[in-house]
GROMACS .gro file of C-alpha atoms in nm:
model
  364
    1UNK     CA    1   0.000   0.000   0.000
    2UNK     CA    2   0.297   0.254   0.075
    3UNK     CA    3   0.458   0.164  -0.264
    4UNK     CA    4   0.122   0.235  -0.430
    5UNK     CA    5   0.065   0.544  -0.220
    6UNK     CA    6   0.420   0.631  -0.342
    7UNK     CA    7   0.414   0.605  -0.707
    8UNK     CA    8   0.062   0.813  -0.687
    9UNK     CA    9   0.186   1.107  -0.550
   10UNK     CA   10   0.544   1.132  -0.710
   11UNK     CA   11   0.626   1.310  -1.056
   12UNK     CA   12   0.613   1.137  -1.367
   13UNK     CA   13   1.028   1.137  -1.326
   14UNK     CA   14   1.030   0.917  -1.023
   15UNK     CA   15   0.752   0.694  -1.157
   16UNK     CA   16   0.984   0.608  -1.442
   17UNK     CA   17   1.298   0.545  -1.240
   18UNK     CA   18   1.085   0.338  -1.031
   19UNK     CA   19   0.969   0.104  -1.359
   20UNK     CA   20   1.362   0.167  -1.460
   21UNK     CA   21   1.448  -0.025  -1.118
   22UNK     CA   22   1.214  -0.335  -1.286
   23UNK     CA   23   1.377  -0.323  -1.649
   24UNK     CA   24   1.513  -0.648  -1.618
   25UNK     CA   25   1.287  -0.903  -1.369
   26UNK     CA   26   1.543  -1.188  -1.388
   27UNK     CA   27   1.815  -0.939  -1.230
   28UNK     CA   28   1.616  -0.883  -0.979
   29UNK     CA   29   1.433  -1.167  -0.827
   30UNK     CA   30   1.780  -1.338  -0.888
   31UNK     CA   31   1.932  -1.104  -0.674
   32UNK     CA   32   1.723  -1.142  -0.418
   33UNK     CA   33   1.698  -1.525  -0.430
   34UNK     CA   34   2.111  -1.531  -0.371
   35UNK     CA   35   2.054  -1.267  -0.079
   36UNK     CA   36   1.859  -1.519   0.105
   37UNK     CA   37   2.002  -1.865  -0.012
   38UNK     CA   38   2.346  -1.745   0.159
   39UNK     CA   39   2.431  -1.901   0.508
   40UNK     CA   40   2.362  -1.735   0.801
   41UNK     CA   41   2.667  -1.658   0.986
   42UNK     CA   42   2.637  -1.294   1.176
   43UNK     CA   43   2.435  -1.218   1.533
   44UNK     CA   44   2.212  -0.953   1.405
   45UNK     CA   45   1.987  -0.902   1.750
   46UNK     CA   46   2.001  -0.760   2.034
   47UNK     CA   47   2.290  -0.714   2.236
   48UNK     CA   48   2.170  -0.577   2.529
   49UNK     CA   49   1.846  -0.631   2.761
   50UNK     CA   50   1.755  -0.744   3.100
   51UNK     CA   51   1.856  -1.000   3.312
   52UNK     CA   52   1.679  -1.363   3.374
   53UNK     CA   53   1.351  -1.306   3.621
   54UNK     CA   54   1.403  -1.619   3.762
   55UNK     CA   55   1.076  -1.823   3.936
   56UNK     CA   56   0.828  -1.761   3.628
   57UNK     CA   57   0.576  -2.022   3.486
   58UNK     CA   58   0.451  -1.932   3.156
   59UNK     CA   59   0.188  -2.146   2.930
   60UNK     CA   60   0.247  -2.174   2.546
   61UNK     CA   61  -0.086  -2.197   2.364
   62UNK     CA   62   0.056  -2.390   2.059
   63UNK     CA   63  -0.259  -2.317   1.718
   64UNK     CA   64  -0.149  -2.690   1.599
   65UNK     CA   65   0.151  -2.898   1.675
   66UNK     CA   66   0.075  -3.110   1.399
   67UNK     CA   67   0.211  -2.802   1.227
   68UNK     CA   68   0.600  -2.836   1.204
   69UNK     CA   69   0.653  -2.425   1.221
   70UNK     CA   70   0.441  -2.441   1.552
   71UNK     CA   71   0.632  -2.716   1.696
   72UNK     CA   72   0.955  -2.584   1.618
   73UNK     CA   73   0.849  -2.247   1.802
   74UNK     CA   74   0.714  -2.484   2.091
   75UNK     CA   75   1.049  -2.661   2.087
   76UNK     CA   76   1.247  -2.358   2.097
   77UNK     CA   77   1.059  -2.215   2.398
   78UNK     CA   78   1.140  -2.488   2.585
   79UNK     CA   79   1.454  -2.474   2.504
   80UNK     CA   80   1.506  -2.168   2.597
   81UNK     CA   81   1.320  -2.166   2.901
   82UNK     CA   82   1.469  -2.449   3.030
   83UNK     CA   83   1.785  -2.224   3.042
   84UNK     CA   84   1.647  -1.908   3.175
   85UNK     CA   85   1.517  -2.093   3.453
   86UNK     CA   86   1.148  -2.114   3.356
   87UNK     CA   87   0.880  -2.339   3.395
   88UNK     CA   88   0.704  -2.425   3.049
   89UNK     CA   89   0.346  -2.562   3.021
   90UNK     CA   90   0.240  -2.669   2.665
   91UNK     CA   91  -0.117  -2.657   2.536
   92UNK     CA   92  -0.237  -2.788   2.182
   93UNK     CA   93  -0.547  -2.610   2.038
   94UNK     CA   94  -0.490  -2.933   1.798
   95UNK     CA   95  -0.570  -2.761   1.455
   96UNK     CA   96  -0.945  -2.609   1.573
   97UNK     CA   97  -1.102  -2.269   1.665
   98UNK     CA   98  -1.283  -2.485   1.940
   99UNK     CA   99  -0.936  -2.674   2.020
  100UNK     CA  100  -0.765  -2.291   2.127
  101UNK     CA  101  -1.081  -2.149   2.305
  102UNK     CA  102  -1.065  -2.408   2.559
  103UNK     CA  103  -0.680  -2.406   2.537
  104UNK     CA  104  -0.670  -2.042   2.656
  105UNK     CA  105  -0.900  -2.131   2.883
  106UNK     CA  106  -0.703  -2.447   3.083
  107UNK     CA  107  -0.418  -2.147   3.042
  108UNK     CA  108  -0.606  -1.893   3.233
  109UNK     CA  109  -0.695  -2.166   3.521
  110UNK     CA  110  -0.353  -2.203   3.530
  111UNK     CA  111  -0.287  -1.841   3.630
  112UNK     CA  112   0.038  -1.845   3.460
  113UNK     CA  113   0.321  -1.581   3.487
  114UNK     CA  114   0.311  -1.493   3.091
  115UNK     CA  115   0.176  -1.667   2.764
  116UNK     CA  116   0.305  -1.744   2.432
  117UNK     CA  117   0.041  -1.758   2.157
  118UNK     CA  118   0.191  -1.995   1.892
  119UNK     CA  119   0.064  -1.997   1.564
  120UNK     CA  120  -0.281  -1.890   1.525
  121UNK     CA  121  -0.447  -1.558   1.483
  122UNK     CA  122  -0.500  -1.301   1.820
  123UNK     CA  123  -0.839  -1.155   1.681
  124UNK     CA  124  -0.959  -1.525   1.689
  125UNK     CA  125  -0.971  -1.554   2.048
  126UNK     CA  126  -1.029  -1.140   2.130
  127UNK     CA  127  -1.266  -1.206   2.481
  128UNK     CA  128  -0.925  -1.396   2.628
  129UNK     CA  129  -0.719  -1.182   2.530
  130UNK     CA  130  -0.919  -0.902   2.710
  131UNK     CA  131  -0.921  -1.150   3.028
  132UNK     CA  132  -0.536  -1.214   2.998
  133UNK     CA  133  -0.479  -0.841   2.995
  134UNK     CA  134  -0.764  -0.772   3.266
  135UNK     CA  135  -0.543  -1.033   3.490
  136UNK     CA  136  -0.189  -0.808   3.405
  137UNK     CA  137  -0.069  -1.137   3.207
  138UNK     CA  138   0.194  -1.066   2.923
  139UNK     CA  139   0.097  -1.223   2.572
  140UNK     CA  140   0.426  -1.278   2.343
  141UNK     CA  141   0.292  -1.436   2.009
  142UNK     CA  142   0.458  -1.581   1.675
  143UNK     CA  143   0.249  -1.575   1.386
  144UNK     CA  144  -0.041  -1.378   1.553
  145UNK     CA  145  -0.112  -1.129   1.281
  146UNK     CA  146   0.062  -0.926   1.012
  147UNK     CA  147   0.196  -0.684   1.299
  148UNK     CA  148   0.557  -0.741   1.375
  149UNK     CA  149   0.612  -0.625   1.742
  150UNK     CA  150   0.387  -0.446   1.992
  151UNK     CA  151   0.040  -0.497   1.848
  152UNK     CA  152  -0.124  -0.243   2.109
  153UNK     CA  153  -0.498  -0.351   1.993
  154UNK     CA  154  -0.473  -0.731   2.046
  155UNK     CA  155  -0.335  -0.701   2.360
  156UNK     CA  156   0.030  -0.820   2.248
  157UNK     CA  157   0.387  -0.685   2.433
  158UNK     CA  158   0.528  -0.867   2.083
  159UNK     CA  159   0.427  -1.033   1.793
  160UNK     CA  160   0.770  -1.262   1.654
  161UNK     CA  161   0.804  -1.334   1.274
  162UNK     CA  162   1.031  -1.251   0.998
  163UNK     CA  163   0.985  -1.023   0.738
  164UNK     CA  164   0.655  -1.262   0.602
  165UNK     CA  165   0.664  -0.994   0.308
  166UNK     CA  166   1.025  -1.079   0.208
  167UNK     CA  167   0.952  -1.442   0.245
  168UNK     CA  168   0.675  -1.410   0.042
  169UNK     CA  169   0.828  -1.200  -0.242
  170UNK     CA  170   1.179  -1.474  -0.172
  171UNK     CA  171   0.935  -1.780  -0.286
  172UNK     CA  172   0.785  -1.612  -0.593
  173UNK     CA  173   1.151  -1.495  -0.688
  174UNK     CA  174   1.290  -1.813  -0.691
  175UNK     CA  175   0.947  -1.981  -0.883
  176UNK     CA  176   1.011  -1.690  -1.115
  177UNK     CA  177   1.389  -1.753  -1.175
  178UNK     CA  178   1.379  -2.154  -1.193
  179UNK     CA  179   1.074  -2.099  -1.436
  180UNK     CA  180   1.358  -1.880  -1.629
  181UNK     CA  181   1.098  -1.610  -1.627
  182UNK     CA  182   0.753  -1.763  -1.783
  183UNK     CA  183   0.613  -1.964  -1.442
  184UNK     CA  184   0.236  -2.071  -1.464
  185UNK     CA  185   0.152  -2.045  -1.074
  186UNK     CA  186  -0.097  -2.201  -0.805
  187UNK     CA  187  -0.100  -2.031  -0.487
  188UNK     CA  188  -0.243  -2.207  -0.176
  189UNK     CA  189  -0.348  -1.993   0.165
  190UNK     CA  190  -0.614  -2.000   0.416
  191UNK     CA  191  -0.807  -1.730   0.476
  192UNK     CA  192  -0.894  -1.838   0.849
  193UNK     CA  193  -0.589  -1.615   0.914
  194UNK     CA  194  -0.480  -1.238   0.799
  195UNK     CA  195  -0.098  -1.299   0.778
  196UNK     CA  196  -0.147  -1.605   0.559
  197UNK     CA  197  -0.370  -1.399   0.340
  198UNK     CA  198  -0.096  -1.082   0.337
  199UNK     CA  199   0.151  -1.342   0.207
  200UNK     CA  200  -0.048  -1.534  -0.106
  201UNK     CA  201  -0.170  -1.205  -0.152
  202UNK     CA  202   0.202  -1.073  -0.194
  203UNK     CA  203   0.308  -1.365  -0.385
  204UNK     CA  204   0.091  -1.327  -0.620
  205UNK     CA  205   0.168  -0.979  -0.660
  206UNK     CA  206   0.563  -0.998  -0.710
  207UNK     CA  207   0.493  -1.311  -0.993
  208UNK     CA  208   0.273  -1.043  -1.214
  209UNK     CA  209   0.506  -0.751  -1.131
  210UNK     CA  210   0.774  -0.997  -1.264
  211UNK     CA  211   0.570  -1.099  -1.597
  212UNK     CA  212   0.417  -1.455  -1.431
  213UNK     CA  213   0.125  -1.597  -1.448
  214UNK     CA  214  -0.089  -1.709  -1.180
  215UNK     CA  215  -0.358  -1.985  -1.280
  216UNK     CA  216  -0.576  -1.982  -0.942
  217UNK     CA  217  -0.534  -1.869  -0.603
  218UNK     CA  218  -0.632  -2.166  -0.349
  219UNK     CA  219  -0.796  -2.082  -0.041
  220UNK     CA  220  -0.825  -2.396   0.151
  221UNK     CA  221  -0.797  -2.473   0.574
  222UNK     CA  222  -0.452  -2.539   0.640
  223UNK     CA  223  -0.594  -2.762   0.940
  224UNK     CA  224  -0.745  -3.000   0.662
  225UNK     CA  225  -0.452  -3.099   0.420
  226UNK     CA  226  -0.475  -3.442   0.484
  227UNK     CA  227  -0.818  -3.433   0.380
  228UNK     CA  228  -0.852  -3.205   0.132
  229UNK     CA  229  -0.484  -3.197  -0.063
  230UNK     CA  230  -0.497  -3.535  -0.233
  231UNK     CA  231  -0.842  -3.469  -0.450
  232UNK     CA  232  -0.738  -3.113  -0.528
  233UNK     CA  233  -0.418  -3.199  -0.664
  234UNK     CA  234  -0.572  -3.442  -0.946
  235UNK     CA  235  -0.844  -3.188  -1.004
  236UNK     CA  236  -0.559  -2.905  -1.067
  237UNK     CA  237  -0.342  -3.098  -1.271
  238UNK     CA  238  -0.680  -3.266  -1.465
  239UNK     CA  239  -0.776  -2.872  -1.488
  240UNK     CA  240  -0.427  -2.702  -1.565
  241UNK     CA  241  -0.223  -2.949  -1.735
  242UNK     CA  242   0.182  -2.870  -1.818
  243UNK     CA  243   0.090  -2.518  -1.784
  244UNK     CA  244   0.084  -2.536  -1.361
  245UNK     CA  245   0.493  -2.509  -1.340
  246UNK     CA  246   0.505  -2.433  -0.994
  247UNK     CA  247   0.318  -2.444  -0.648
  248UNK     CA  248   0.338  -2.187  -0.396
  249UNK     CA  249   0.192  -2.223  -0.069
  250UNK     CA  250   0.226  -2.027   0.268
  251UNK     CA  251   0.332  -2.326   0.478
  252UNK     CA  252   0.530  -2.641   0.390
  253UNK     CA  253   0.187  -2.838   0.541
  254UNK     CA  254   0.051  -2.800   0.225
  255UNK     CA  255   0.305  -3.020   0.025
  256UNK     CA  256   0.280  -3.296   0.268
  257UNK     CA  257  -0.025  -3.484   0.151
  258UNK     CA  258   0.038  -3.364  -0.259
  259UNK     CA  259   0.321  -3.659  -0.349
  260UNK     CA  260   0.110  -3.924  -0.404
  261UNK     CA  261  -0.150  -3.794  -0.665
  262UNK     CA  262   0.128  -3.660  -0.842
  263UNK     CA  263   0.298  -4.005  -0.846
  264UNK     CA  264  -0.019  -4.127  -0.924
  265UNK     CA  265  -0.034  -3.863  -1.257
  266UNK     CA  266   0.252  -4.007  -1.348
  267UNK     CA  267   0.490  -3.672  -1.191
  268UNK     CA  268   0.880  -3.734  -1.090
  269UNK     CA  269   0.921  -3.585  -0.775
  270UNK     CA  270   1.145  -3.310  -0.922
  271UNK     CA  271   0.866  -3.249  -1.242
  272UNK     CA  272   0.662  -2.999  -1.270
  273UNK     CA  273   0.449  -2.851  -1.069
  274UNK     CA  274   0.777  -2.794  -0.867
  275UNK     CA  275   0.674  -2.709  -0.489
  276UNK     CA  276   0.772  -2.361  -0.306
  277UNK     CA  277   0.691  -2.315   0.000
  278UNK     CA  278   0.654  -1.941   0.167
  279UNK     CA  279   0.731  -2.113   0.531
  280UNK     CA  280   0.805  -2.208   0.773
  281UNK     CA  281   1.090  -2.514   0.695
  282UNK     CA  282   0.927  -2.781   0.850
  283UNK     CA  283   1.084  -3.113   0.919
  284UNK     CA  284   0.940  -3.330   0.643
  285UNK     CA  285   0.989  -3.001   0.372
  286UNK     CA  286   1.358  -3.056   0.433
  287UNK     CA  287   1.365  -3.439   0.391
  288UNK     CA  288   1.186  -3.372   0.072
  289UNK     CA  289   1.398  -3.138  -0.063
  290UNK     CA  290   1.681  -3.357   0.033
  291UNK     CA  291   1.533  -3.641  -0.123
  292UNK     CA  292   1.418  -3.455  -0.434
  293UNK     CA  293   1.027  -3.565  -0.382
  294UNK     CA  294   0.816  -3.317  -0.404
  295UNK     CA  295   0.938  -2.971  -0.262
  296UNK     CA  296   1.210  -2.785  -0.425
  297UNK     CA  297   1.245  -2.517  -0.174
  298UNK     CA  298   1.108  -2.387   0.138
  299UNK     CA  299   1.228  -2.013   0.277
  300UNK     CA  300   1.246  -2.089   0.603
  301UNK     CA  301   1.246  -1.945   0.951
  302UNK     CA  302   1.473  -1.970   1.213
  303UNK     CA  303   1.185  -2.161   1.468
  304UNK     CA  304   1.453  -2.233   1.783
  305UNK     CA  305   1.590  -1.900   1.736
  306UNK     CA  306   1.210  -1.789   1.751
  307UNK     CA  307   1.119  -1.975   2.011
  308UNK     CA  308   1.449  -1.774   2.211
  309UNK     CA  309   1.337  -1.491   2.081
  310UNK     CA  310   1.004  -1.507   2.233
  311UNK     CA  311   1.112  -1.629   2.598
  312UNK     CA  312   1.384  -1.298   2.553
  313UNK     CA  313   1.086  -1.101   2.484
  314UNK     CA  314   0.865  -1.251   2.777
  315UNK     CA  315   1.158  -1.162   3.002
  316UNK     CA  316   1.177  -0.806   2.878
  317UNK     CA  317   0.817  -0.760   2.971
  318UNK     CA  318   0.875  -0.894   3.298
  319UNK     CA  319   1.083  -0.647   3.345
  320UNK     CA  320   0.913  -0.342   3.208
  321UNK     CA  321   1.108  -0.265   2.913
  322UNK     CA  322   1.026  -0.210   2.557
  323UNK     CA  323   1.003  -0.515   2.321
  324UNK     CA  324   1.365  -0.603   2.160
  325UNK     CA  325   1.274  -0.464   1.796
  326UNK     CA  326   1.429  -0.809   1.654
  327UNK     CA  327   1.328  -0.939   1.323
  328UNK     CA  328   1.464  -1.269   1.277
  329UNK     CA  329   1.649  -1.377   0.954
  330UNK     CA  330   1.436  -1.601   0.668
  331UNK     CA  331   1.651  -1.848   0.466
  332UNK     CA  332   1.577  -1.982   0.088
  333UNK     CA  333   1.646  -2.339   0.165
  334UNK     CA  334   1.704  -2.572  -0.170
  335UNK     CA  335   1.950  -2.897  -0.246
  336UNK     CA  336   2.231  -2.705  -0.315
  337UNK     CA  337   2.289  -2.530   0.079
  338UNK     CA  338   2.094  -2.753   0.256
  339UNK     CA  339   2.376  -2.864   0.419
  340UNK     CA  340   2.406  -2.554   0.631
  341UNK     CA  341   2.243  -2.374   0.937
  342UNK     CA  342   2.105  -2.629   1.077
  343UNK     CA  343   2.006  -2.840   0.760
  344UNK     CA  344   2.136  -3.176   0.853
  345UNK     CA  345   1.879  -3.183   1.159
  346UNK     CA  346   1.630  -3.115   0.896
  347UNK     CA  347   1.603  -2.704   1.068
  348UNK     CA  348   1.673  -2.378   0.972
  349UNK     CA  349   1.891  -2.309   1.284
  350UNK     CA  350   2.122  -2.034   1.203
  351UNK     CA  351   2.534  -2.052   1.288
  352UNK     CA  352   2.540  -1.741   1.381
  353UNK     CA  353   2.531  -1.801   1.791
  354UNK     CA  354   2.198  -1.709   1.913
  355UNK     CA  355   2.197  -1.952   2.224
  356UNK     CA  356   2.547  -1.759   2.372
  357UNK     CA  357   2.407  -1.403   2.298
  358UNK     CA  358   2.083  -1.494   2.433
  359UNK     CA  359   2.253  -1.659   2.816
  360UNK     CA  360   2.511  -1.309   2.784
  361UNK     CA  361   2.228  -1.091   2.833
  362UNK     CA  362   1.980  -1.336   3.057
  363UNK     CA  363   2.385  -1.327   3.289
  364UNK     CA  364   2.380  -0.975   3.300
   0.00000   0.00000   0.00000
């Protein structure tokens, strides 16, 4: 909206340097697809903050942990906690709005010290919200909206992600690029939730800005892959032919239940439609793009580092400082680096030294 805002108030001279900066697409998504395929080496957050409040019990109200972003982010958290000193209670909503309501709702019996919302929409669950800030209970989040940081209206001291935007625009790059600039594109979201809508939504705009195509935009319930992935696939490919090229999704879920019914069509796991997922690096995304079944890429997040991040941020509210300001790196994950940051554990889990600069300030 900015950019648009932008280009309708400048002078006809900046509008064309601004087309000039898109004269050649391949430059550019190139560019950015080598930004983000390079390892991750450098401690880029925060190098000072408050030290460990020691004696807290906090509850993490995981959206699915069938999901592997979720479970990472649970993973991390405990991680991390489990160093700080903390005392970690996980709760799975298990994939349903009906799942979290009475998630948040064992958390609130348990009058913990802070919670985590993991994965799933604030606005979803609005009346505890307003009881967890009623009862002076932080809420840290990942994933809870397209805010990064404070989010002031749902109630949030923090809301963790990367830049979803740049992972977004990173997927559709690299589609673009390995298409060598003519991609016919499927895009798969969920509209149960606003930041998975802000990133098909920005996919699809970078692959027209580049000169793509985009055949159909696929709103279907993340929760219900299993169910729903298998038939859909045959009916695209029955409906789309050789022209689908490439699949991007918002999460890595969605590529879990596709292999078969493109075995079944007679598909080699590294034919087209090739696989890109916009998040989060899940587990079984890495094993297929190992394996070269399926998935060709996945720009990943950092989900331990995340998972720090979020008990860091916890602490800092604890304390009654401002949120970090931390945006975590994203990572274009394919065959040819998947051997670093974390990629033989199947993780995006950045060299760059998180866990030490996280304990140097928690010593302080």
């Amino acid at each position: 909206m900015k950019r648009r805002q932008f280009l309708q108030t400048t002078t006809a001279v900046l509008v064309l340097c601004a087309s000039q900066a898109y004269a050649d697409p391949m430059t550019d998504a190139k560019a950015v697809v080598d930004k983000y395929a390079t390892p991750v080496t450098k401690w880029d957050g925060p190098t000072t903050g408050p030290k460990a409040q020691t004696g807290k019990t906090i509850v993490v109200l995981a959206g699915d942990l069938k999901n592997g972003g979720i479970l990472g982010v649970s993973n991390g958290v405990e991680e991390a906690a489990k160093t700080i000193g903390w005392q970690v209670k996980v709760l799975d909503g298990a994939g349903s709005i009906g799942g979290r309501t009475a998630a948040f709702g064992q958390a609130m019996a348990l009058k913990p010290d802070g919670i985590i919302i993991d994965g799933f929409d604030a606005v979803e669950q609005a009346p505890a919200l307003e009881e967890a800030k009623a009862a002076k209970i932080p809420l840290v989040a990942w994933h809870a909206g397209p805010t990064i940081g404070p989010d002031d209206k749902n109630g949030l001291f923090a809301n963790v992600s990367t830049d979803a935007m740049e992972v977004s625009k990173a997927a559709a790059d690299w589609a673009f690029v390995d298409a060598k600039g003519k991609p016919g594109v499927i895009i798969f979201t969920d509209s149960t939730y606003a930041i998975a809508i802000a990133k098909a939504d920005r996919m699809k705009q970078e692959i027209e800005r580049l000169g793509g195509k985009v055949l159909e935009y696929v709103d279907t319930p993340i929760a219900e892959t299993s169910q729903r992935m298998p038939q859909l696939t045959t009916s695209l490919l029955q409906k789309y032919g050789d022209n689908w090229t490439h699949s991007l999704a918002i999460n890595d879920l969605y590529f879990d239940f596709m292999g078969p019914s493109l075995a079944s069509a007679g598909k080699g796991g590294t034919d087209a439609p090739i696989n890109v997922a916009a998040g989060d690096g899940s587990q079984s995304a890495y094993e297929r793009i190992r394996a070269g079944q399926y998935q060709k890429v996945t720009v990943a997040e950092p989900l331990n580092l995340q998972g720090w991040q979020l008990v860091d941020e916890l602490n800092r509210a604890f304390s009654g400082e401002k949120w970090s300001g931390y945006l975590s790196p994203l990572h274009v994950v394919t065959s040819d680096n998947i051997q670093s940051d974390g990629g033989p554990k199947n993780s995006f889990d950045p060299d760059n030294g998180y866990r030490n600069e996280y304990k140097k300030l928690w010593a302080k």
